[in-house]
XYZ file of C-alpha atoms in Angstrom:
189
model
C 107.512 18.442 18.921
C 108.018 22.246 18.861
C 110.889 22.362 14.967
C 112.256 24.700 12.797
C 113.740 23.710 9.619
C 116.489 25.607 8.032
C 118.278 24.915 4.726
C 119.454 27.240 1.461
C 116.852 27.668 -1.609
C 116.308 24.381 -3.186
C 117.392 22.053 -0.217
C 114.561 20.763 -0.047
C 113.023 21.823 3.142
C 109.129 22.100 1.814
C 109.539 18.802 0.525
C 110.508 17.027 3.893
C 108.333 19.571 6.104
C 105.372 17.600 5.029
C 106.538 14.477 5.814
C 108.222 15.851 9.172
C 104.632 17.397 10.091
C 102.983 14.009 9.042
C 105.273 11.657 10.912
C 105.122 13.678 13.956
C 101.670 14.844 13.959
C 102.301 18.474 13.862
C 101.437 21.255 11.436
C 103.775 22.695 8.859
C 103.888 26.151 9.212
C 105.045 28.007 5.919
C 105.272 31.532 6.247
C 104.499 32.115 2.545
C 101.419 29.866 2.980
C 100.469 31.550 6.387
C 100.418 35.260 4.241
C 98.531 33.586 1.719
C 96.297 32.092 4.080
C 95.542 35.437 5.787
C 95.515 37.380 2.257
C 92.884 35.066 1.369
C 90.529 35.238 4.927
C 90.878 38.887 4.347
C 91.623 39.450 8.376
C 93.343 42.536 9.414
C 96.872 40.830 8.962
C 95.971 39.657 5.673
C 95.321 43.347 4.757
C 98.331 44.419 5.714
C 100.451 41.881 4.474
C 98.252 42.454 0.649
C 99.077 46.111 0.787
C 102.936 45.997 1.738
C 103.322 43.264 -0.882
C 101.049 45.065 -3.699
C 103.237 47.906 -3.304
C 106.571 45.534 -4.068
C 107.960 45.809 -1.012
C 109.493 42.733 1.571
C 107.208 42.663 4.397
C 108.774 44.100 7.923
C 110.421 41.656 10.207
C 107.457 42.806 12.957
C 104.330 42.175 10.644
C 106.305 38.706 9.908
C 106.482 38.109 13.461
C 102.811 39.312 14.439
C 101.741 36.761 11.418
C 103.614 34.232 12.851
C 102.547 34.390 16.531
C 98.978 34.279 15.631
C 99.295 31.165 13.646
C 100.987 29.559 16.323
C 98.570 30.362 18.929
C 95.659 28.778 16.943
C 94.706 25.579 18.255
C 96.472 22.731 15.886
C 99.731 24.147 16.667
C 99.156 23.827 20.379
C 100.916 20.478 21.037
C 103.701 21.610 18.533
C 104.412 22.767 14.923
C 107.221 22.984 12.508
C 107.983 26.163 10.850
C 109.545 26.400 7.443
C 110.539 29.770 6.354
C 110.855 31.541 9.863
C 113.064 32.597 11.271
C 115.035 34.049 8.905
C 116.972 36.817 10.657
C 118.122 37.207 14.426
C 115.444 39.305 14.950
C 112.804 36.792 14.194
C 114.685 34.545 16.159
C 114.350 36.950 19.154
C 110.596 37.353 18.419
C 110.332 33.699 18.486
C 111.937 32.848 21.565
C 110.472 35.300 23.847
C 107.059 34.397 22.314
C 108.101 30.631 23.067
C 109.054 31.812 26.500
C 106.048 34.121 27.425
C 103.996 31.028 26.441
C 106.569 28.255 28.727
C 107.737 26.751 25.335
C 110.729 25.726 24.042
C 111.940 24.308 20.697
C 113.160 20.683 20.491
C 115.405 20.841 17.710
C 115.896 22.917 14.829
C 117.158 20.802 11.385
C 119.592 22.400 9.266
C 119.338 20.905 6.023
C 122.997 20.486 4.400
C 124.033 20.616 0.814
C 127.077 21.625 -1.212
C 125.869 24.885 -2.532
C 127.326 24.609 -6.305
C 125.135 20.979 -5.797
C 121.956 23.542 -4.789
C 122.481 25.712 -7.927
C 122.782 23.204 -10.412
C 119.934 22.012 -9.047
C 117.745 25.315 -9.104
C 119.340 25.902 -12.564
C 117.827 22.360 -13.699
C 114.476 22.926 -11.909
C 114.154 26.640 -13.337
C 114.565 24.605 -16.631
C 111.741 22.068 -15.905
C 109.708 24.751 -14.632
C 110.136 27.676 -17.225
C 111.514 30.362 -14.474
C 113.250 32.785 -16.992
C 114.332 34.626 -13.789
C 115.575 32.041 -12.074
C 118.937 32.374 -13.932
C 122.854 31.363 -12.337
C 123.393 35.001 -11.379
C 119.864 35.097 -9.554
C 120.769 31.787 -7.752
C 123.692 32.537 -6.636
C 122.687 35.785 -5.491
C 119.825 33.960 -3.572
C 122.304 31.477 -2.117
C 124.617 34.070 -0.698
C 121.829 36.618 0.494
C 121.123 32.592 2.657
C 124.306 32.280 4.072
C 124.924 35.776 4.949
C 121.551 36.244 7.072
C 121.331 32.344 7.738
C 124.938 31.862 9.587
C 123.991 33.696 12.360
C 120.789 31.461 13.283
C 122.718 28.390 12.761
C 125.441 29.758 15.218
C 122.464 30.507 17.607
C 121.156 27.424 17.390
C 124.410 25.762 17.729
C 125.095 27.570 21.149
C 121.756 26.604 22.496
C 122.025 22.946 21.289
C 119.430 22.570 19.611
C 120.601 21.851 15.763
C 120.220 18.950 13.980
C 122.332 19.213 10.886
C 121.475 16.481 8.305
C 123.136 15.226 4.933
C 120.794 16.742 2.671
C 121.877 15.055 -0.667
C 120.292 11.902 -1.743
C 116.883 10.374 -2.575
C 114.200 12.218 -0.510
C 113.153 9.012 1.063
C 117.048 8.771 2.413
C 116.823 12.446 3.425
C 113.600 12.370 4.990
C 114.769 9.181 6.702
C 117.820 10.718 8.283
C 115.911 13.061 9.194
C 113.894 11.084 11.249
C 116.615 9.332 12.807
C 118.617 12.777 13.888
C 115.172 13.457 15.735
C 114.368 10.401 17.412
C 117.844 9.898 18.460
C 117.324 13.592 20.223
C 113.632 12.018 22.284
């Protein structure tokens, strides 16, 4: 299975990309774990990716890309992956089909975690509480929430046209989400 999963902040799509990866036997690719994971292995990407970030800026859609592509060439992602974090713009969405392409790949389905977005900020609000994130305060949230759905719409629209999303009721107990998920896929085999 070749997925993407999409969702706002605090949908909860690190929490099911495990169990998605598990189930199905495929990786789950994070972005922010792949530039850690190259930071730390101090290879040439990883050097990059350390300097544009120690200089506070967002790294460039085509060193995202570049990052991504070379973690889904290495061998574990060969029979498939799922990628959580990426793509996050229709340019990233280009750069992923026409590596998919290049390579005679295709996705399978792309799950678009759904949830009420006042529901997502009272529950980023709650978690900042748990967690002590002073910064993670209602204007921040919602600022993060429509930054989302103003770059997000367009991917879901893609992925709409091309028929490959999944969207999935992503309220509940994450047993009952995860389990949805599962069914929305298999139903799609």
């Amino acid at each position: 299975m070749r997925l993407l999963i999409i969702g706002a902040p605090g949908a909860g799509k690190g929490t099911q990309a495990s169990s998605i990866a598990e189930h199905y036997g495929i990786p789950a690719i994070s972005t922010g774990d792949t530039f850690r994971a190259n930071i730390k292995g101090g290879t040439e990407l990883g050097k990059k990716v350390k300097a544009i970030m120690d200089a506070g800026d967002l790294v460039p859609d085509v060193v995202t890309d570049e990052i991504v592509v070379d973690r889904l060439g290495q061998s574990d992602a060969a029979e498939g992956f799922l990628l959580d974090g990426y793509p996050r713009n229709l340019h990233q969405v280009e750069a992923l089909d026409g590596y998919l392409s290049a390579n005679g790949l295709a996705l399978d389905a792309v799950v678009s975690l759904e949830v009420d977005p006042e529901l997502l900020t009272a529950r980023l609000l709650k978690r900042a509480q748990i967690e002590g994130r002073a910064d993670d305060n209602e204007e921040t949230i919602r600022n993060r929430m429509d930054v989302y759905t103003s770059q997000t719409a367009p991917l879901i629209d893609h992925y709409r046209q091309a028929g490959l999303l999944v969207p999935v009721d992503g309220v509940g107990e994450i047993s009952d989400v995860r389990d949805r998920i599962f069914s929305a896929l298999d139903a799609r085999a």
